[in-house]
Amino acid sequence: MDRAFDFLHVNERESKPREKGITEIRGPYYDPMGPRELRDILETMGAYVDIYKFSGGSFALMPEEAVEELIGVCHEYDVQVSTGGFVENVLVRDHDKVERYVEAAEDLGFDIVEISSGFIAVDTDDLVELTELVGDHGLKPKPEINVQFGAGGASSVEDLESEEAIDPASAIREARRHLDAGAYKIMVESEGITERVREWRTDVAFEIANEVGVENCVFEAADPEVFEWYIKNFGPEVNLFVDNSQIVELECMRSGLWGKKSSWGRVASFDREAQ
């Protein structure tokens, strides 16, 4: 990429496909996100976007041609496309169509199938079998782990507090099993850690990063204060999932171009080969 003002310093990013410093952005959910809006985003910031995620099963409301067009735009810019965490809805309401769902994702050109379980009680063996199923279809399984039942939706703090929290050790064991079964990355839901909580449980984020491997995780960072915290504590190459409206602010912070009071001028990188 011929970057404007390329005589000014930035923390250089690995070229795509990246294995670290991944940025996943939210697609249709808070707004419809048509192909023109998506192309505008990727024409300007596509070099920094790795995954585009349909949220809330939004693809099931759209014309098939529109879904294919959005996927096609992403692939023009080397951006992988994820189903988002809709499979738990399929498990509950269309239990006999789970493999058909994966096949349809493959046929439409999706690259990643997220395996979510925030709202359902399901055995870990079954979830791992889903990871294997997705891999068997040539797609990348991206299982989600949670420390809060009800994660992945729009529940209030009070709603989540009425549910029992999940032991992080249990989520870590599940993540390891998914990785052993061929998972691409592990999605770490923010509810119960930095979202819909009265106080952030940063100890849980550290525990997951240390035990699962920060390079294996994609942390949901729903607000700029959250992704700033992750960058300050795990460095600019931490994998993050943000809203599409936050991609510029996130990348300015990763690159060291800009920041907030507590991070401005503090985000750096080192490349020994460039010395």
PDB file of C-alpha atoms in Angstrom:
ATOM      1  CA  MET A   1       0.000   0.000   0.000  1.00  0.00           C
ATOM      2  CA  ASP A   2       1.261   3.487  -0.915  1.00  0.00           C
ATOM      3  CA  ARG A   3       0.454   5.218   2.340  1.00  0.00           C
ATOM      4  CA  ALA A   4      -0.093   8.966   2.384  1.00  0.00           C
ATOM      5  CA  PHE A   5       2.511  10.824   4.460  1.00  0.00           C
ATOM      6  CA  ASP A   6       4.695   7.726   4.315  1.00  0.00           C
ATOM      7  CA  PHE A   7       7.661   9.747   5.606  1.00  0.00           C
ATOM      8  CA  LEU A   8       5.970   9.832   9.033  1.00  0.00           C
ATOM      9  CA  HIS A   9       6.554   6.990  11.482  1.00  0.00           C
ATOM     10  CA  VAL A  10       3.954   4.334  12.238  1.00  0.00           C
ATOM     11  CA  ASN A  11       4.245   0.944  13.905  1.00  0.00           C
ATOM     12  CA  GLU A  12       4.382  -1.161  10.769  1.00  0.00           C
ATOM     13  CA  ARG A  13       1.774  -3.928  10.430  1.00  0.00           C
ATOM     14  CA  GLU A  14       2.251  -7.384   9.014  1.00  0.00           C
ATOM     15  CA  SER A  15       0.728  -7.771   5.573  1.00  0.00           C
ATOM     16  CA  LYS A  16      -2.351  -9.952   5.158  1.00  0.00           C
ATOM     17  CA  PRO A  17      -3.066 -12.753   5.771  1.00  0.00           C
ATOM     18  CA  ARG A  18      -2.077 -11.959   9.355  1.00  0.00           C
ATOM     19  CA  GLU A  19      -1.936 -14.351  12.270  1.00  0.00           C
ATOM     20  CA  LYS A  20      -1.610 -11.603  14.879  1.00  0.00           C
ATOM     21  CA  GLY A  21      -2.895  -8.071  15.090  1.00  0.00           C
ATOM     22  CA  ILE A  22      -6.147  -9.278  13.534  1.00  0.00           C
ATOM     23  CA  THR A  23      -9.001  -6.801  13.398  1.00  0.00           C
ATOM     24  CA  GLU A  24     -12.495  -8.201  12.999  1.00  0.00           C
ATOM     25  CA  ILE A  25     -15.277  -5.701  12.326  1.00  0.00           C
ATOM     26  CA  ARG A  26     -19.025  -5.979  12.750  1.00  0.00           C
ATOM     27  CA  GLY A  27     -21.107  -5.985   9.587  1.00  0.00           C
ATOM     28  CA  PRO A  28     -24.919  -5.724   9.371  1.00  0.00           C
ATOM     29  CA  TYR A  29     -26.457  -5.447  12.837  1.00  0.00           C
ATOM     30  CA  TYR A  30     -26.630  -1.911  14.220  1.00  0.00           C
ATOM     31  CA  ASP A  31     -27.163  -0.657  10.665  1.00  0.00           C
ATOM     32  CA  PRO A  32     -27.938  -2.562   7.440  1.00  0.00           C
ATOM     33  CA  MET A  33     -24.453  -2.056   5.871  1.00  0.00           C
ATOM     34  CA  GLY A  34     -24.886  -2.319   2.121  1.00  0.00           C
ATOM     35  CA  PRO A  35     -22.099  -2.908  -0.414  1.00  0.00           C
ATOM     36  CA  ARG A  36     -21.478   0.802  -1.060  1.00  0.00           C
ATOM     37  CA  GLU A  37     -20.877   1.540   2.618  1.00  0.00           C
ATOM     38  CA  LEU A  38     -18.687  -1.543   2.928  1.00  0.00           C
ATOM     39  CA  ARG A  39     -16.660  -0.595  -0.140  1.00  0.00           C
ATOM     40  CA  ASP A  40     -16.114   2.895   1.284  1.00  0.00           C
ATOM     41  CA  ILE A  41     -14.726   1.360   4.473  1.00  0.00           C
ATOM     42  CA  LEU A  42     -12.450  -1.086   2.686  1.00  0.00           C
ATOM     43  CA  GLU A  43     -11.224   1.382   0.054  1.00  0.00           C
ATOM     44  CA  THR A  44      -9.857   3.546   2.862  1.00  0.00           C
ATOM     45  CA  MET A  45      -9.077   1.083   5.688  1.00  0.00           C
ATOM     46  CA  GLY A  46      -9.164  -2.341   4.035  1.00  0.00           C
ATOM     47  CA  ALA A  47      -5.461  -2.956   4.663  1.00  0.00           C
ATOM     48  CA  TYR A  48      -6.228  -3.078   8.389  1.00  0.00           C
ATOM     49  CA  VAL A  49      -9.384  -5.227   8.312  1.00  0.00           C
ATOM     50  CA  ASP A  50      -8.981  -9.005   8.463  1.00  0.00           C
ATOM     51  CA  ILE A  51     -12.478 -10.355   9.170  1.00  0.00           C
ATOM     52  CA  TYR A  52     -15.972  -9.052   8.415  1.00  0.00           C
ATOM     53  CA  LYS A  53     -18.642 -10.537  10.644  1.00  0.00           C
ATOM     54  CA  PHE A  54     -22.365 -10.787  10.001  1.00  0.00           C
ATOM     55  CA  SER A  55     -24.009 -10.385  13.405  1.00  0.00           C
ATOM     56  CA  GLY A  56     -27.284 -11.624  14.811  1.00  0.00           C
ATOM     57  CA  GLY A  57     -28.074 -13.828  11.838  1.00  0.00           C
ATOM     58  CA  SER A  58     -28.537 -10.725   9.678  1.00  0.00           C
ATOM     59  CA  PHE A  59     -27.698 -12.681   6.522  1.00  0.00           C
ATOM     60  CA  ALA A  60     -30.926 -14.672   6.984  1.00  0.00           C
ATOM     61  CA  LEU A  61     -32.950 -11.475   6.464  1.00  0.00           C
ATOM     62  CA  MET A  62     -31.200 -10.367   3.289  1.00  0.00           C
ATOM     63  CA  PRO A  63     -31.560 -11.362  -0.380  1.00  0.00           C
ATOM     64  CA  GLU A  64     -29.060 -14.067  -1.258  1.00  0.00           C
ATOM     65  CA  GLU A  65     -27.593 -11.851  -3.992  1.00  0.00           C
ATOM     66  CA  ALA A  66     -26.917  -9.096  -1.451  1.00  0.00           C
ATOM     67  CA  VAL A  67     -25.090 -11.510   0.870  1.00  0.00           C
ATOM     68  CA  GLU A  68     -22.991 -12.776  -2.044  1.00  0.00           C
ATOM     69  CA  GLU A  69     -22.205  -9.198  -3.093  1.00  0.00           C
ATOM     70  CA  LEU A  70     -21.026  -8.238   0.394  1.00  0.00           C
ATOM     71  CA  ILE A  71     -18.855 -11.347   0.559  1.00  0.00           C
ATOM     72  CA  GLY A  72     -17.453 -10.564  -2.880  1.00  0.00           C
ATOM     73  CA  VAL A  73     -16.504  -7.021  -1.860  1.00  0.00           C
ATOM     74  CA  CYS A  74     -14.691  -8.392   1.195  1.00  0.00           C
ATOM     75  CA  HIS A  75     -12.751 -10.896  -0.880  1.00  0.00           C
ATOM     76  CA  GLU A  76     -11.637  -8.116  -3.257  1.00  0.00           C
ATOM     77  CA  TYR A  77      -9.803  -6.618  -0.285  1.00  0.00           C
ATOM     78  CA  ASP A  78      -8.511  -9.920   1.176  1.00  0.00           C
ATOM     79  CA  VAL A  79     -10.977  -9.765   4.051  1.00  0.00           C
ATOM     80  CA  GLN A  80     -12.340 -13.046   5.405  1.00  0.00           C
ATOM     81  CA  VAL A  81     -16.071 -13.278   6.075  1.00  0.00           C
ATOM     82  CA  SER A  82     -17.600 -14.826   9.204  1.00  0.00           C
ATOM     83  CA  THR A  83     -21.141 -16.008   9.851  1.00  0.00           C
ATOM     84  CA  GLY A  84     -21.074 -14.602  13.351  1.00  0.00           C
ATOM     85  CA  GLY A  85     -22.469 -16.616  16.230  1.00  0.00           C
ATOM     86  CA  PHE A  86     -25.755 -17.800  14.743  1.00  0.00           C
ATOM     87  CA  VAL A  87     -25.277 -21.548  14.961  1.00  0.00           C
ATOM     88  CA  GLU A  88     -26.799 -21.767  18.448  1.00  0.00           C
ATOM     89  CA  ASN A  89     -30.071 -20.498  16.981  1.00  0.00           C
ATOM     90  CA  VAL A  90     -29.873 -23.277  14.385  1.00  0.00           C
ATOM     91  CA  LEU A  91     -29.166 -25.829  17.107  1.00  0.00           C
ATOM     92  CA  VAL A  92     -32.293 -24.851  19.024  1.00  0.00           C
ATOM     93  CA  ARG A  93     -34.783 -24.143  16.232  1.00  0.00           C
ATOM     94  CA  ASP A  94     -33.528 -26.211  13.289  1.00  0.00           C
ATOM     95  CA  HIS A  95     -31.610 -28.976  14.996  1.00  0.00           C
ATOM     96  CA  ASP A  96     -31.687 -31.256  11.973  1.00  0.00           C
ATOM     97  CA  LYS A  97     -30.303 -28.562   9.652  1.00  0.00           C
ATOM     98  CA  VAL A  98     -26.963 -27.781  11.306  1.00  0.00           C
ATOM     99  CA  GLU A  99     -24.859 -29.397   8.589  1.00  0.00           C
ATOM    100  CA  ARG A 100     -27.063 -27.820   5.927  1.00  0.00           C
ATOM    101  CA  TYR A 101     -26.339 -24.446   7.556  1.00  0.00           C
ATOM    102  CA  VAL A 102     -22.595 -25.071   7.291  1.00  0.00           C
ATOM    103  CA  GLU A 103     -22.975 -26.232   3.687  1.00  0.00           C
ATOM    104  CA  ALA A 104     -24.948 -23.091   2.817  1.00  0.00           C
ATOM    105  CA  ALA A 105     -22.216 -20.924   4.346  1.00  0.00           C
ATOM    106  CA  GLU A 106     -19.668 -22.771   2.220  1.00  0.00           C
ATOM    107  CA  ASP A 107     -21.757 -22.354  -0.941  1.00  0.00           C
ATOM    108  CA  LEU A 108     -22.224 -18.607  -0.385  1.00  0.00           C
ATOM    109  CA  GLY A 109     -18.497 -18.047   0.034  1.00  0.00           C
ATOM    110  CA  PHE A 110     -18.132 -17.585   3.790  1.00  0.00           C
ATOM    111  CA  ASP A 111     -14.654 -18.287   5.134  1.00  0.00           C
ATOM    112  CA  ILE A 112     -15.334 -18.637   8.871  1.00  0.00           C
ATOM    113  CA  VAL A 113     -18.159 -20.182  10.876  1.00  0.00           C
ATOM    114  CA  GLU A 114     -18.371 -18.921  14.430  1.00  0.00           C
ATOM    115  CA  ILE A 115     -19.527 -21.508  16.957  1.00  0.00           C
ATOM    116  CA  SER A 116     -21.368 -19.639  19.687  1.00  0.00           C
ATOM    117  CA  SER A 117     -23.035 -20.944  22.826  1.00  0.00           C
ATOM    118  CA  GLY A 118     -23.799 -17.901  24.965  1.00  0.00           C
ATOM    119  CA  PHE A 119     -27.525 -18.586  25.278  1.00  0.00           C
ATOM    120  CA  ILE A 120     -27.692 -22.375  25.312  1.00  0.00           C
ATOM    121  CA  ALA A 121     -26.605 -25.193  27.595  1.00  0.00           C
ATOM    122  CA  VAL A 122     -24.699 -27.648  25.433  1.00  0.00           C
ATOM    123  CA  ASP A 123     -22.064 -30.264  26.122  1.00  0.00           C
ATOM    124  CA  THR A 124     -18.473 -29.388  25.270  1.00  0.00           C
ATOM    125  CA  ASP A 125     -18.163 -32.633  23.289  1.00  0.00           C
ATOM    126  CA  ASP A 126     -20.987 -31.448  21.030  1.00  0.00           C
ATOM    127  CA  LEU A 127     -19.376 -28.053  20.519  1.00  0.00           C
ATOM    128  CA  VAL A 128     -16.057 -29.656  19.637  1.00  0.00           C
ATOM    129  CA  GLU A 129     -17.883 -31.894  17.168  1.00  0.00           C
ATOM    130  CA  LEU A 130     -19.224 -28.710  15.539  1.00  0.00           C
ATOM    131  CA  THR A 131     -15.670 -27.409  15.230  1.00  0.00           C
ATOM    132  CA  GLU A 132     -14.697 -30.625  13.477  1.00  0.00           C
ATOM    133  CA  LEU A 133     -17.762 -30.440  11.213  1.00  0.00           C
ATOM    134  CA  VAL A 134     -16.916 -26.909  10.076  1.00  0.00           C
ATOM    135  CA  GLY A 135     -13.327 -27.925   9.386  1.00  0.00           C
ATOM    136  CA  ASP A 136     -14.472 -30.949   7.394  1.00  0.00           C
ATOM    137  CA  HIS A 137     -16.280 -28.554   5.041  1.00  0.00           C
ATOM    138  CA  GLY A 138     -13.104 -26.590   4.380  1.00  0.00           C
ATOM    139  CA  LEU A 139     -14.179 -23.606   6.480  1.00  0.00           C
ATOM    140  CA  LYS A 140     -12.409 -22.114   9.472  1.00  0.00           C
ATOM    141  CA  PRO A 141     -14.104 -22.883  12.807  1.00  0.00           C
ATOM    142  CA  LYS A 142     -14.024 -19.991  15.266  1.00  0.00           C
ATOM    143  CA  PRO A 143     -15.526 -21.171  18.554  1.00  0.00           C
ATOM    144  CA  GLU A 144     -16.674 -18.690  21.166  1.00  0.00           C
ATOM    145  CA  ILE A 145     -15.961 -19.008  24.870  1.00  0.00           C
ATOM    146  CA  ASN A 146     -17.903 -17.208  27.582  1.00  0.00           C
ATOM    147  CA  VAL A 147     -17.626 -16.474  31.270  1.00  0.00           C
ATOM    148  CA  GLN A 148     -21.227 -15.298  31.464  1.00  0.00           C
ATOM    149  CA  PHE A 149     -24.386 -17.166  30.489  1.00  0.00           C
ATOM    150  CA  GLY A 150     -26.371 -14.929  28.146  1.00  0.00           C
ATOM    151  CA  ALA A 151     -23.291 -13.508  26.409  1.00  0.00           C
ATOM    152  CA  GLY A 152     -23.572 -12.462  22.803  1.00  0.00           C
ATOM    153  CA  GLY A 153     -26.816 -10.530  22.908  1.00  0.00           C
ATOM    154  CA  ALA A 154     -28.167  -7.223  24.154  1.00  0.00           C
ATOM    155  CA  SER A 155     -28.984  -8.249  27.709  1.00  0.00           C
ATOM    156  CA  SER A 156     -28.828  -5.641  30.467  1.00  0.00           C
ATOM    157  CA  VAL A 157     -26.430  -5.713  33.404  1.00  0.00           C
ATOM    158  CA  GLU A 158     -29.336  -6.761  35.630  1.00  0.00           C
ATOM    159  CA  ASP A 159     -30.316  -9.613  33.277  1.00  0.00           C
ATOM    160  CA  LEU A 160     -26.779 -10.976  33.258  1.00  0.00           C
ATOM    161  CA  GLU A 161     -26.376 -10.570  37.008  1.00  0.00           C
ATOM    162  CA  SER A 162     -29.416 -12.790  37.463  1.00  0.00           C
ATOM    163  CA  GLU A 163     -27.496 -15.612  35.761  1.00  0.00           C
ATOM    164  CA  GLU A 164     -24.568 -17.457  37.253  1.00  0.00           C
ATOM    165  CA  ALA A 165     -21.108 -16.524  36.002  1.00  0.00           C
ATOM    166  CA  ILE A 166     -19.093 -19.291  34.319  1.00  0.00           C
ATOM    167  CA  ASP A 167     -15.795 -20.417  35.825  1.00  0.00           C
ATOM    168  CA  PRO A 168     -12.999 -19.091  33.556  1.00  0.00           C
ATOM    169  CA  ALA A 169     -11.159 -22.402  34.038  1.00  0.00           C
ATOM    170  CA  SER A 170     -14.054 -24.178  32.339  1.00  0.00           C
ATOM    171  CA  ALA A 171     -13.944 -21.770  29.389  1.00  0.00           C
ATOM    172  CA  ILE A 172     -10.190 -22.262  29.120  1.00  0.00           C
ATOM    173  CA  ARG A 173     -10.520 -26.058  29.034  1.00  0.00           C
ATOM    174  CA  GLU A 174     -13.133 -25.744  26.301  1.00  0.00           C
ATOM    175  CA  ALA A 175     -10.898 -23.400  24.275  1.00  0.00           C
ATOM    176  CA  ARG A 176      -7.998 -25.846  24.443  1.00  0.00           C
ATOM    177  CA  ARG A 177     -10.188 -28.673  23.188  1.00  0.00           C
ATOM    178  CA  HIS A 178     -11.372 -26.552  20.269  1.00  0.00           C
ATOM    179  CA  LEU A 179      -7.792 -25.670  19.344  1.00  0.00           C
ATOM    180  CA  ASP A 180      -6.835 -29.348  19.469  1.00  0.00           C
ATOM    181  CA  ALA A 181      -9.775 -30.032  17.118  1.00  0.00           C
ATOM    182  CA  GLY A 182      -8.502 -27.513  14.565  1.00  0.00           C
ATOM    183  CA  ALA A 183     -10.092 -24.196  15.563  1.00  0.00           C
ATOM    184  CA  TYR A 184      -8.787 -21.158  13.680  1.00  0.00           C
ATOM    185  CA  LYS A 185      -9.088 -18.716  16.593  1.00  0.00           C
ATOM    186  CA  ILE A 186     -11.061 -18.524  19.826  1.00  0.00           C
ATOM    187  CA  MET A 187     -13.631 -15.747  20.126  1.00  0.00           C
ATOM    188  CA  VAL A 188     -13.666 -14.310  23.666  1.00  0.00           C
ATOM    189  CA  GLU A 189     -17.013 -12.669  24.379  1.00  0.00           C
ATOM    190  CA  SER A 190     -16.843  -9.400  26.318  1.00  0.00           C
ATOM    191  CA  GLU A 191     -19.954  -9.868  28.472  1.00  0.00           C
ATOM    192  CA  GLY A 192     -18.879 -10.719  31.977  1.00  0.00           C
ATOM    193  CA  ILE A 193     -15.385  -9.297  31.368  1.00  0.00           C
ATOM    194  CA  THR A 194     -15.597  -5.705  30.110  1.00  0.00           C
ATOM    195  CA  GLU A 195     -19.214  -5.408  28.945  1.00  0.00           C
ATOM    196  CA  ARG A 196     -22.474  -5.461  30.930  1.00  0.00           C
ATOM    197  CA  VAL A 197     -20.523  -5.537  34.203  1.00  0.00           C
ATOM    198  CA  ARG A 198     -20.327  -2.967  36.977  1.00  0.00           C
ATOM    199  CA  GLU A 199     -16.552  -3.444  37.216  1.00  0.00           C
ATOM    200  CA  TRP A 200     -14.231  -4.893  34.571  1.00  0.00           C
ATOM    201  CA  ARG A 201     -12.920  -8.392  35.339  1.00  0.00           C
ATOM    202  CA  THR A 202      -9.494  -7.822  33.829  1.00  0.00           C
ATOM    203  CA  ASP A 203      -8.134 -10.759  35.826  1.00  0.00           C
ATOM    204  CA  VAL A 204     -10.284 -13.029  33.640  1.00  0.00           C
ATOM    205  CA  ALA A 205      -8.888 -11.496  30.443  1.00  0.00           C
ATOM    206  CA  PHE A 206      -5.339 -12.083  31.704  1.00  0.00           C
ATOM    207  CA  GLU A 207      -6.144 -15.651  32.739  1.00  0.00           C
ATOM    208  CA  ILE A 208      -7.595 -16.514  29.323  1.00  0.00           C
ATOM    209  CA  ALA A 209      -4.726 -14.829  27.458  1.00  0.00           C
ATOM    210  CA  ASN A 210      -2.091 -16.603  29.552  1.00  0.00           C
ATOM    211  CA  GLU A 211      -3.690 -20.052  29.498  1.00  0.00           C
ATOM    212  CA  VAL A 212      -5.088 -20.166  25.944  1.00  0.00           C
ATOM    213  CA  GLY A 213      -2.394 -18.015  24.341  1.00  0.00           C
ATOM    214  CA  VAL A 214      -3.069 -14.410  23.424  1.00  0.00           C
ATOM    215  CA  GLU A 215      -2.230 -15.235  19.790  1.00  0.00           C
ATOM    216  CA  ASN A 216      -5.076 -17.782  19.701  1.00  0.00           C
ATOM    217  CA  CYS A 217      -7.747 -15.374  20.938  1.00  0.00           C
ATOM    218  CA  VAL A 218      -9.848 -12.645  19.367  1.00  0.00           C
ATOM    219  CA  PHE A 219     -11.127 -10.432  22.177  1.00  0.00           C
ATOM    220  CA  GLU A 220     -14.369  -8.550  21.748  1.00  0.00           C
ATOM    221  CA  ALA A 221     -13.706  -4.888  22.542  1.00  0.00           C
ATOM    222  CA  ALA A 222     -17.020  -3.094  22.367  1.00  0.00           C
ATOM    223  CA  ASP A 223     -15.755   0.398  23.285  1.00  0.00           C
ATOM    224  CA  PRO A 224     -12.596   2.452  22.631  1.00  0.00           C
ATOM    225  CA  GLU A 225     -11.712   2.327  26.337  1.00  0.00           C
ATOM    226  CA  VAL A 226     -11.763  -1.457  26.103  1.00  0.00           C
ATOM    227  CA  PHE A 227      -9.545  -1.842  23.055  1.00  0.00           C
ATOM    228  CA  GLU A 228      -7.174   0.749  24.517  1.00  0.00           C
ATOM    229  CA  TRP A 229      -6.877  -1.443  27.627  1.00  0.00           C
ATOM    230  CA  TYR A 230      -6.111  -4.536  25.529  1.00  0.00           C
ATOM    231  CA  ILE A 231      -3.458  -2.704  23.492  1.00  0.00           C
ATOM    232  CA  LYS A 232      -1.831  -1.260  26.609  1.00  0.00           C
ATOM    233  CA  ASN A 233      -1.677  -4.670  28.292  1.00  0.00           C
ATOM    234  CA  PHE A 234      -1.071  -7.068  25.368  1.00  0.00           C
ATOM    235  CA  GLY A 235       0.544  -4.775  22.792  1.00  0.00           C
ATOM    236  CA  PRO A 236      -0.592  -3.426  19.400  1.00  0.00           C
ATOM    237  CA  GLU A 237      -0.723  -6.895  17.823  1.00  0.00           C
ATOM    238  CA  VAL A 238      -3.523  -8.240  20.036  1.00  0.00           C
ATOM    239  CA  ASN A 239      -6.459  -9.655  18.035  1.00  0.00           C
ATOM    240  CA  LEU A 240      -9.631  -7.598  18.500  1.00  0.00           C
ATOM    241  CA  PHE A 241     -13.268  -7.520  17.392  1.00  0.00           C
ATOM    242  CA  VAL A 242     -14.757  -4.016  17.164  1.00  0.00           C
ATOM    243  CA  ASP A 243     -17.668  -2.233  15.559  1.00  0.00           C
ATOM    244  CA  ASN A 244     -16.996  -1.050  12.005  1.00  0.00           C
ATOM    245  CA  SER A 245     -17.334   2.560  13.202  1.00  0.00           C
ATOM    246  CA  GLN A 246     -14.242   2.089  15.411  1.00  0.00           C
ATOM    247  CA  ILE A 247     -11.741   0.774  12.863  1.00  0.00           C
ATOM    248  CA  VAL A 248      -9.995   4.126  12.309  1.00  0.00           C
ATOM    249  CA  GLU A 249      -9.583   4.905  16.009  1.00  0.00           C
ATOM    250  CA  LEU A 250      -8.346   1.376  16.699  1.00  0.00           C
ATOM    251  CA  GLU A 251      -5.788   1.464  13.891  1.00  0.00           C
ATOM    252  CA  CYS A 252      -4.535   4.917  14.868  1.00  0.00           C
ATOM    253  CA  MET A 253      -3.918   3.478  18.339  1.00  0.00           C
ATOM    254  CA  ARG A 254      -2.268   0.276  17.054  1.00  0.00           C
ATOM    255  CA  SER A 255       0.037   2.261  14.790  1.00  0.00           C
ATOM    256  CA  GLY A 256       1.061   4.736  17.477  1.00  0.00           C
ATOM    257  CA  LEU A 257      -0.237   7.650  15.413  1.00  0.00           C
ATOM    258  CA  TRP A 258      -2.699   8.764  18.055  1.00  0.00           C
ATOM    259  CA  GLY A 259      -4.258   7.720  21.318  1.00  0.00           C
ATOM    260  CA  LYS A 260      -5.871   8.801  24.520  1.00  0.00           C
ATOM    261  CA  LYS A 261      -4.228  10.463  27.501  1.00  0.00           C
ATOM    262  CA  SER A 262      -3.025   7.181  28.955  1.00  0.00           C
ATOM    263  CA  SER A 263      -1.806   5.629  25.671  1.00  0.00           C
ATOM    264  CA  TRP A 264      -0.613   8.530  23.487  1.00  0.00           C
ATOM    265  CA  GLY A 265       3.060   8.053  22.647  1.00  0.00           C
ATOM    266  CA  ARG A 266       3.254   4.720  24.529  1.00  0.00           C
ATOM    267  CA  VAL A 267       2.355   2.177  21.826  1.00  0.00           C
ATOM    268  CA  ALA A 268       5.473   0.848  20.099  1.00  0.00           C
ATOM    269  CA  SER A 269       6.756  -2.138  18.138  1.00  0.00           C
ATOM    270  CA  PHE A 270      10.174  -3.661  17.379  1.00  0.00           C
ATOM    271  CA  ASP A 271      11.379  -5.441  14.252  1.00  0.00           C
ATOM    272  CA  ARG A 272      14.879  -6.862  14.648  1.00  0.00           C
ATOM    273  CA  GLU A 273      15.250  -7.420  10.895  1.00  0.00           C
ATOM    274  CA  ALA A 274      14.714  -3.705  10.298  1.00  0.00           C
ATOM    275  CA  GLN A 275      17.668  -2.752  12.514  1.00  0.00           C
TER     276      GLN A 275
END
